Coordinates of C-alpha atoms in Angstrom, one line a residue:
M12 CA -3.2 -27.3 4.7
E13 CA -6.9 -27.3 5.4
H14 CA -9.0 -24.3 4.6
T15 CA -10.0 -24.1 8.2
E16 CA -6.4 -23.4 9.1
Y17 CA -6.2 -20.4 6.7
I18 CA -9.2 -19.0 8.6
A19 CA -7.8 -19.8 12.1
H20 CA -4.5 -18.1 11.2
L21 CA -6.1 -14.9 10.0
Q22 CA -8.6 -14.9 12.8
G23 CA -5.8 -15.3 15.3
I24 CA -3.8 -12.3 14.2
V25 CA -6.9 -10.1 13.7
Q26 CA -7.8 -10.6 17.3
I27 CA -4.5 -9.0 18.3
P28 CA -4.8 -5.2 18.1
T29 CA -1.4 -4.3 16.8
V30 CA -2.2 -0.6 16.4
S31 CA 0.8 1.5 15.4
S32 CA 1.5 5.1 16.5
V33 CA 3.9 7.8 15.4
N34 CA 5.0 8.1 19.0
D35 CA 6.7 4.9 20.2
A36 CA 5.6 5.7 23.7
S37 CA 2.0 5.5 22.7
T38 CA 2.3 2.1 21.0
D39 CA 1.4 -1.0 23.0
W40 CA 4.4 -3.2 22.2
S41 CA 3.0 -6.0 24.2
E42 CA 0.4 -6.6 21.4
F43 CA 3.3 -7.0 18.9
D44 CA 4.9 -9.5 21.3
R45 CA 1.6 -11.4 21.4
L46 CA 1.5 -11.4 17.6
H47 CA 5.0 -12.8 17.4
R48 CA 4.2 -15.5 19.9
F49 CA 1.0 -16.4 17.9
L50 CA 3.1 -16.7 14.7
Q51 CA 5.5 -19.1 16.4
E52 CA 2.6 -21.3 17.5
A53 CA 0.7 -21.1 14.2
Y54 CA 3.8 -21.6 11.9
P55 CA 6.3 -23.7 13.9
L56 CA 7.9 -25.1 10.7
I57 CA 8.9 -21.6 9.5
F58 CA 10.5 -20.7 12.8
E59 CA 12.3 -24.0 12.7
K60 CA 13.6 -23.8 9.2
L61 CA 14.1 -20.1 8.5
E62 CA 16.3 -17.6 10.1
V63 CA 14.4 -14.9 12.0
T64 CA 15.7 -11.4 12.6
T65 CA 13.9 -8.6 14.5
I66 CA 14.4 -5.3 12.8
G67 CA 13.8 -2.1 14.7
K68 CA 11.2 -2.3 17.4
A69 CA 9.1 -5.1 16.0
S70 CA 9.6 -5.8 12.3
L71 CA 10.3 -9.4 11.4
L72 CA 12.6 -10.6 8.6
F73 CA 12.5 -14.3 7.8
H74 CA 15.2 -15.9 5.6
W75 CA 14.9 -19.2 3.8
K76 CA 18.5 -19.9 2.8
S77 CA 18.9 -22.1 -0.2
S78 CA 21.7 -24.7 0.0
H79 CA 22.4 -24.3 -3.7
A80 CA 21.4 -20.7 -4.6
E81 CA 21.8 -20.0 -8.3
K82 CA 19.1 -17.3 -8.8
Q83 CA 18.3 -13.9 -7.3
P84 CA 16.2 -14.0 -4.1
I85 CA 12.4 -13.4 -3.9
I86 CA 10.9 -11.2 -1.2
F87 CA 7.4 -11.3 0.1
M88 CA 6.2 -8.4 2.2
A89 CA 3.2 -7.4 4.4
H90 CA 2.8 -5.3 7.6
Q91 CA 1.7 -6.3 11.0
D92 CA 0.3 -3.0 12.2
V93 CA -3.2 -1.7 11.7
V94 CA -5.0 1.7 12.1
P95 CA -7.3 2.3 15.1
A96 CA -11.0 1.5 15.1
P97 CA -12.2 4.3 17.4
H98 CA -16.0 4.0 17.0
E99 CA -16.6 0.3 17.8
E100 CA -20.3 0.9 18.1
Q101 CA -20.5 1.5 14.3
W102 CA -19.2 -2.0 13.5
S103 CA -21.5 -4.9 12.9
H104 CA -19.0 -7.1 14.7
P105 CA -16.3 -5.9 17.1
P106 CA -13.2 -4.8 15.2
F107 CA -10.8 -7.0 17.1
A108 CA -13.0 -10.0 17.7
G109 CA -12.3 -11.8 14.4
E110 CA -15.9 -12.9 14.2
I111 CA -17.2 -14.8 11.1
A112 CA -20.6 -13.9 9.6
D113 CA -22.2 -14.2 6.2
G114 CA -19.1 -16.0 4.8
C115 CA -16.7 -13.2 5.9
L116 CA -14.2 -12.7 8.6
Y117 CA -14.7 -9.3 10.2
G118 CA -12.0 -7.2 11.8
R119 CA -9.5 -4.4 11.5
G120 CA -6.6 -5.5 9.3
T121 CA -8.4 -8.3 7.5
E122 CA -8.0 -6.5 4.2
D123 CA -5.1 -4.2 5.2
C124 CA -3.2 -6.3 5.3
K125 CA -3.0 -9.2 7.7
S126 CA -4.6 -11.5 5.2
V127 CA -1.5 -10.9 3.0
L128 CA 0.8 -11.8 5.8
T129 CA -1.0 -15.1 6.6
S130 CA -1.3 -16.1 3.0
E131 CA 2.5 -15.6 2.5
M132 CA 3.2 -17.6 5.7
D133 CA 0.7 -20.3 4.7
A134 CA 2.3 -20.6 1.3
I135 CA 5.9 -21.0 2.7
T136 CA 4.7 -23.5 5.3
E137 CA 3.0 -25.6 2.6
L138 CA 6.2 -25.5 0.5
L139 CA 8.3 -26.6 3.4
E140 CA 5.9 -29.5 4.1
E141 CA 6.0 -30.5 0.4
G142 CA 9.8 -30.6 0.5
F143 CA 10.3 -27.7 -2.0
D144 CA 14.0 -27.2 -2.6
P145 CA 14.5 -23.7 -4.2
D146 CA 17.7 -22.7 -6.0
F147 CA 17.2 -19.2 -4.6
D148 CA 16.8 -17.6 -1.2
I149 CA 13.3 -16.5 0.0
Y150 CA 12.7 -13.6 2.4
L151 CA 9.5 -12.6 4.3
S152 CA 9.6 -9.0 5.5
F153 CA 6.8 -7.8 7.8
G154 CA 7.0 -4.2 9.0
H155 CA 5.5 -2.9 12.2
D156 CA 4.8 0.8 11.4
E157 CA 3.5 1.0 7.8
E158 CA 0.4 2.9 8.8
V159 CA 2.2 5.8 10.3
Q160 CA 4.8 8.4 9.2
C161 CA 8.1 8.2 11.1
T162 CA 11.7 9.0 10.6
D163 CA 14.1 6.6 8.8
D164 CA 15.9 5.6 12.0
K165 CA 12.6 4.1 13.3
K166 CA 10.8 3.0 10.1
G167 CA 10.8 -0.8 10.0
S168 CA 10.7 -1.0 6.2
V169 CA 13.6 1.4 5.8
L170 CA 15.7 -0.5 8.4
A171 CA 14.9 -3.8 6.8
A172 CA 15.7 -2.6 3.3
K173 CA 19.0 -1.2 4.7
Y174 CA 19.7 -4.5 6.4
L175 CA 19.2 -6.4 3.1
E176 CA 21.4 -3.9 1.2
D177 CA 24.1 -4.2 3.7
H178 CA 24.0 -8.0 3.2
G179 CA 24.3 -7.6 -0.6
V180 CA 20.7 -8.7 -1.4
K181 CA 19.5 -7.8 -4.8
A182 CA 16.1 -9.5 -5.3
Y183 CA 14.6 -10.8 -8.6
C184 CA 11.3 -9.3 -7.5
I185 CA 9.3 -8.2 -4.5
F186 CA 5.6 -8.7 -3.7
D187 CA 3.7 -6.5 -1.4
E188 CA 0.1 -5.3 -0.7
G189 CA -1.7 -3.0 -3.1
G190 CA -2.9 -5.0 -6.1
H191 CA -5.4 -7.8 -6.5
V192 CA -7.6 -9.5 -9.0
E193 CA -11.1 -8.1 -9.4
A194 CA -13.6 -11.0 -10.0
V195 CA -16.0 -11.3 -12.9
G196 CA -18.9 -9.0 -12.2
Y197 CA -17.1 -6.7 -9.8
H198 CA -17.3 -3.2 -11.1
G199 CA -19.2 -4.7 -14.0
N200 CA -16.2 -6.7 -15.2
E201 CA -16.9 -9.2 -17.9
R202 CA -13.6 -11.0 -17.2
P203 CA -11.2 -11.0 -14.2
V204 CA -9.0 -7.9 -14.0
A205 CA -5.6 -8.2 -12.3
L206 CA -4.4 -4.8 -11.0
V207 CA -0.6 -4.9 -10.6
G208 CA 0.9 -1.9 -8.9
L209 CA 4.2 -0.9 -10.5
A210 CA 4.7 2.3 -8.6
E211 CA 3.1 4.5 -6.0
K212 CA 2.8 8.2 -5.3
A213 CA 5.1 9.5 -2.6
P214 CA 3.3 10.4 0.6
N215 CA 4.3 13.9 1.9
E216 CA 3.1 16.4 4.5
Y217 CA 3.3 20.1 3.9
V218 CA 2.3 22.9 6.2
L219 CA 1.0 26.3 5.3
Y220 CA 1.7 28.8 8.1
K221 CA 1.9 32.4 9.1
E222 CA 3.2 34.2 12.2
G223 CA 1.7 37.3 13.8
A224 CA 1.7 39.5 16.9
G225 CA -1.4 38.0 18.4
G226 CA -3.3 40.0 20.9
H227 CA -6.8 40.5 22.3
A228 CA -9.7 39.4 20.1
S229 CA -11.6 42.6 20.8
K230 CA -9.1 44.4 18.5
P231 CA -8.8 42.2 15.4
G232 CA -8.0 45.0 13.0
K233 CA -8.1 43.8 9.4
G234 CA -8.0 40.1 10.2
T235 CA -5.9 37.4 11.7
V236 CA -3.1 35.1 10.5
L237 CA -5.7 32.3 10.6
G238 CA -7.8 34.2 8.1
D239 CA -4.7 34.5 5.9
V240 CA -4.0 30.7 6.2
A241 CA -7.6 30.1 5.2
R242 CA -7.1 32.2 2.1
A243 CA -4.0 30.1 1.4
I244 CA -6.1 27.0 1.7
A245 CA -8.6 28.4 -0.8
A246 CA -5.8 29.2 -3.2
V247 CA -4.5 25.6 -3.0
E248 CA -7.9 24.2 -3.8
A249 CA -8.5 26.7 -6.6
H250 CA -5.1 26.0 -8.2
P251 CA -4.5 22.2 -8.3
M252 CA -1.3 21.1 -10.0
P253 CA -1.6 20.5 -13.8
Y254 CA -2.6 17.2 -15.2
R255 CA 0.2 15.0 -16.8
L256 CA 0.1 11.6 -18.5
T257 CA 3.0 9.5 -17.1
P258 CA 4.1 6.4 -19.0
L259 CA 2.7 4.1 -16.3
V260 CA -0.7 5.8 -16.2
K261 CA -0.8 5.7 -20.0
A262 CA -0.2 2.0 -20.0
H263 CA -2.8 1.6 -17.2
L264 CA -5.5 3.4 -19.2
K265 CA -4.7 1.5 -22.4
A266 CA -4.9 -1.8 -20.7
L267 CA -8.0 -0.9 -18.7
A268 CA -9.8 0.1 -22.0
E269 CA -10.5 -3.6 -22.7
S270 CA -12.6 -3.9 -19.5
V271 CA -14.5 -0.6 -19.5
A272 CA -18.2 -1.2 -20.1
D273 CA -18.8 2.4 -21.4
K274 CA -17.6 2.2 -25.0
K275 CA -17.0 6.0 -25.2
V276 CA -14.8 5.9 -22.2
A277 CA -13.0 2.8 -23.5
K278 CA -12.2 4.6 -26.7
L279 CA -10.6 7.5 -24.7
Y280 CA -8.6 5.2 -22.5
A281 CA -7.3 3.2 -25.5
H282 CA -5.7 6.4 -26.9
P283 CA -5.3 8.8 -24.0
K284 CA -2.8 11.2 -25.6
K285 CA -5.0 11.5 -28.7
H286 CA -8.1 12.2 -26.5
W287 CA -6.3 14.2 -23.8
D288 CA -8.8 17.0 -23.5
D289 CA -11.6 14.5 -23.0
I290 CA -9.5 12.5 -20.5
V291 CA -9.1 15.8 -18.5
K292 CA -12.9 16.3 -18.5
L293 CA -13.4 12.8 -17.2
A294 CA -10.9 13.3 -14.4
K295 CA -12.8 16.4 -13.2
H296 CA -15.6 14.0 -12.1
D297 CA -13.6 10.9 -11.3
R298 CA -11.5 11.1 -8.1
E299 CA -9.4 8.1 -8.8
L300 CA -8.5 9.2 -12.4
D301 CA -7.9 12.7 -11.1
A302 CA -5.4 11.4 -8.5
K303 CA -3.5 9.3 -11.2
L304 CA -3.0 12.4 -13.4
H305 CA -1.3 14.9 -11.0
T306 CA 0.2 15.5 -7.6
T307 CA -2.7 16.1 -5.2
F308 CA -3.2 18.3 -2.2
A309 CA -5.6 17.4 0.7
V310 CA -5.9 19.9 3.5
T311 CA -6.7 17.7 6.6
M312 CA -5.7 19.6 9.7
A313 CA -5.6 23.2 11.0
E314 CA -4.4 24.9 14.2
A315 CA -4.4 28.5 15.5
S316 CA -5.4 30.0 18.9
A317 CA -6.2 27.8 21.8
Q318 CA -8.9 30.2 23.0
A319 CA -11.7 32.2 21.3
N320 CA -10.7 35.6 22.8
V321 CA -7.1 35.4 21.8
L322 CA -5.8 36.4 18.4
P323 CA -3.5 33.7 17.1
S324 CA 0.2 34.5 16.9
H325 CA 0.7 31.4 14.8
A326 CA -1.7 29.6 12.4
E327 CA -1.1 26.6 10.2
A328 CA -2.8 24.1 8.0
T329 CA -1.4 20.6 7.3
M330 CA -1.8 19.0 3.9
S331 CA -1.4 15.4 2.8
V332 CA 0.4 15.7 -0.5
R333 CA 0.8 12.7 -2.9
I334 CA 3.6 13.4 -5.3
L335 CA 3.4 11.9 -8.8
Q336 CA 6.4 10.6 -10.7
G337 CA 8.0 13.6 -12.5
D338 CA 7.5 16.0 -9.6
T339 CA 9.7 16.3 -6.6
V340 CA 9.5 17.6 -3.0
E341 CA 11.2 20.9 -4.1
S342 CA 9.2 21.4 -7.3
V343 CA 6.0 21.0 -5.4
K344 CA 7.1 23.4 -2.7
H345 CA 8.1 26.0 -5.4
Y346 CA 4.6 25.6 -7.0
L347 CA 2.8 26.1 -3.7
E348 CA 5.0 29.2 -2.9
S349 CA 4.0 30.6 -6.3
I350 CA 0.3 30.6 -5.4
M351 CA 0.5 31.7 -1.8
P352 CA -1.4 34.9 -0.8
C353 CA -0.8 37.1 2.2
D354 CA 2.8 36.1 2.7
V355 CA 1.8 32.6 4.0
Q356 CA 4.8 30.3 4.2
V357 CA 5.2 26.7 3.1
K358 CA 7.3 23.9 4.6
A359 CA 7.5 20.2 4.1
T360 CA 7.4 18.4 7.4
F361 CA 7.6 14.9 6.0
A362 CA 9.2 14.7 2.6
E363 CA 10.2 12.1 0.1
D364 CA 10.4 12.0 -3.7
P365 CA 8.5 9.3 -5.6
K366 CA 10.4 6.2 -6.6
P367 CA 10.6 5.2 -10.3
A368 CA 8.0 3.0 -11.8
G369 CA 8.7 -0.6 -12.7
S370 CA 8.6 -2.0 -16.2
V371 CA 6.0 -4.3 -17.9
E372 CA 8.9 -5.5 -20.1
S373 CA 10.9 -7.2 -17.3
E374 CA 11.3 -10.9 -17.1
A375 CA 9.9 -10.9 -13.6
Y376 CA 6.7 -9.1 -14.8
H377 CA 6.2 -11.7 -17.6
L378 CA 6.7 -14.6 -15.1
M379 CA 4.2 -13.0 -12.7
S380 CA 1.7 -12.6 -15.6
E381 CA 2.1 -16.3 -16.6
T382 CA 1.3 -17.2 -12.9
I383 CA -1.8 -14.9 -12.9
Y384 CA -3.0 -16.7 -16.0
D385 CA -2.4 -20.1 -14.4
I386 CA -4.3 -19.3 -11.3
F387 CA -7.0 -16.9 -12.5
G388 CA -7.5 -18.1 -16.1
K389 CA -6.2 -17.1 -19.5
E390 CA -9.0 -14.6 -20.0
T391 CA -7.7 -12.5 -17.1
L392 CA -6.9 -8.9 -18.1
I393 CA -3.6 -7.8 -16.5
V394 CA -3.5 -4.0 -15.9
P395 CA -0.3 -2.2 -14.7
N396 CA -1.3 0.3 -12.0
L397 CA -0.2 3.3 -10.1
M398 CA -1.0 2.8 -6.4
L399 CA -2.5 6.0 -4.9
G400 CA -1.8 5.0 -1.3
A401 CA 1.6 4.2 0.2
S402 CA 3.1 0.9 1.1
D403 CA 6.3 -0.2 2.8
S404 CA 7.6 -1.6 -0.6
R405 CA 8.5 1.9 -1.8
N406 CA 11.5 1.8 0.6
Y407 CA 12.9 -1.3 -1.2
A408 CA 13.7 0.5 -4.5
K409 CA 17.4 -0.2 -4.1
V410 CA 16.8 -3.9 -3.2
S411 CA 15.0 -4.8 -6.4
D412 CA 14.0 -3.2 -9.8
N413 CA 10.8 -5.2 -9.8
V414 CA 8.5 -4.2 -7.0
F415 CA 5.0 -5.6 -7.5
R416 CA 2.2 -4.3 -5.3
F417 CA 0.2 -7.4 -5.9
S418 CA -1.3 -9.7 -3.2
G419 CA -2.8 -12.5 -5.4
R420 CA -6.2 -12.0 -3.7
L421 CA -9.5 -12.2 -5.5
K422 CA -11.7 -9.2 -4.8
T423 CA -15.5 -9.5 -4.8
E424 CA -18.5 -7.4 -3.6
Q425 CA -18.1 -9.1 -0.2
W426 CA -14.8 -7.3 0.6
G427 CA -14.8 -4.6 3.2
E428 CA -12.4 -1.7 2.3
A429 CA -9.3 -0.8 4.2
H430 CA -9.6 1.5 7.2
Q431 CA -13.4 1.5 6.9
V432 CA -16.0 0.3 9.4
D433 CA -16.8 -3.4 8.9
E434 CA -13.5 -4.2 7.2
R435 CA -13.8 -7.8 6.3
M436 CA -12.5 -10.6 4.1
P437 CA -14.5 -13.5 2.5
T438 CA -13.3 -16.7 4.0
D439 CA -13.8 -18.9 0.9
H440 CA -11.1 -16.9 -0.9
L441 CA -8.3 -17.1 1.6
G442 CA -6.6 -20.0 -0.2
V443 CA -6.3 -18.2 -3.5
P444 CA -3.3 -16.0 -2.7
V445 CA -1.6 -19.1 -1.1
Q446 CA -1.9 -20.9 -4.4
F447 CA -0.7 -17.9 -6.3
F448 CA 2.5 -17.4 -4.3
K449 CA 3.3 -21.2 -4.3
A450 CA 2.8 -21.3 -8.1
F451 CA 5.0 -18.3 -8.7
L452 CA 7.9 -19.7 -6.6
K453 CA 7.6 -23.1 -8.4
K454 CA 7.6 -21.4 -11.8
Y455 CA 10.6 -19.3 -10.9
S456 CA 12.4 -22.5 -9.7
E457 CA 11.7 -24.2 -13.0
K458 CA 12.9 -21.4 -15.3

């Protein structure tokens, strides 16, 4: 496949604004229909050779059925939906135009994560064209609502995972968004660094709330329920959950120590338990390290009276809570209740426990590592990672023991970050993940 085709494929789906919404009635499903039609036109061989099943409202599950399956299947994942781009005037190029400038393709979803979807489709197309004959089944699973929280009966990834379970699928491994290779020079790296997500924190939403009698604002008395909720917010921010060193984060720090330019920090990372007090001090000034060491609370929304002269009869604040392995929905709720002032109540409105972390000792992890060395060079430093954001792959824990949040992409200074203004992807690197996925499948076929 020509490099120009990689660009055209990504450009085509970026130009289709598949913005998801918690409320199905607010989602423009015609855009997802447009995306599906584009995929049929761009990847006719996949639609000819693979079985295609629509899951839920708009998720797609492709199945390449082997005629002589002897090994466990492989699953590649990505999601079709994107977050909104509400302030288009802030963008250098319109967020859904798919324009190319300065060697980059600009647009919402280029990084998160339509470039993952196209690279997986491009890889499968090329293997079909080459006559690749795997002795294992291959699945492509593309969710439609990864960017929003919704109930299990609507969530595309939950429904797709259940479909696979019901059909007896137990995969050798799964690849999804989340990890990448940082190029030499990026973040001061002296060698390529492959960040491989082996787990992710569980995304939850908790509400702090209090009821009251309400009344006229001219007679506030000693205060309002909103004031009490504000005091609860202050208590949450003043009493974060304690730091803990999980096995995965310990492995992450020890591996990362080899690439840290600051030798003092590298020494701490190499032996995090031995230097725990110093690690804690570092975390106080490093938001990413902080988030890897404990369950975090972020107060993001508040609600009370609808009018200034009315005392609120109900006040609440919503928190985004990311639960670390070792904590649970209930243990976090109990902790919050223990620090609540003024009889403020706590409830979890979206709740899920974190899934277990994968292992660096698995055969699949070693095979993936060999492929990384083949594509990115033997000097590449492979670092197991805890993903701080959420992905659809967390819902596939029962489908495979080896869920790799790794996209095979090469990250440089040109990248535009997910969800930000001027999200973008360098066009000269679009073929790299295609080669990675092809190489992994061929290596698995030969083992």
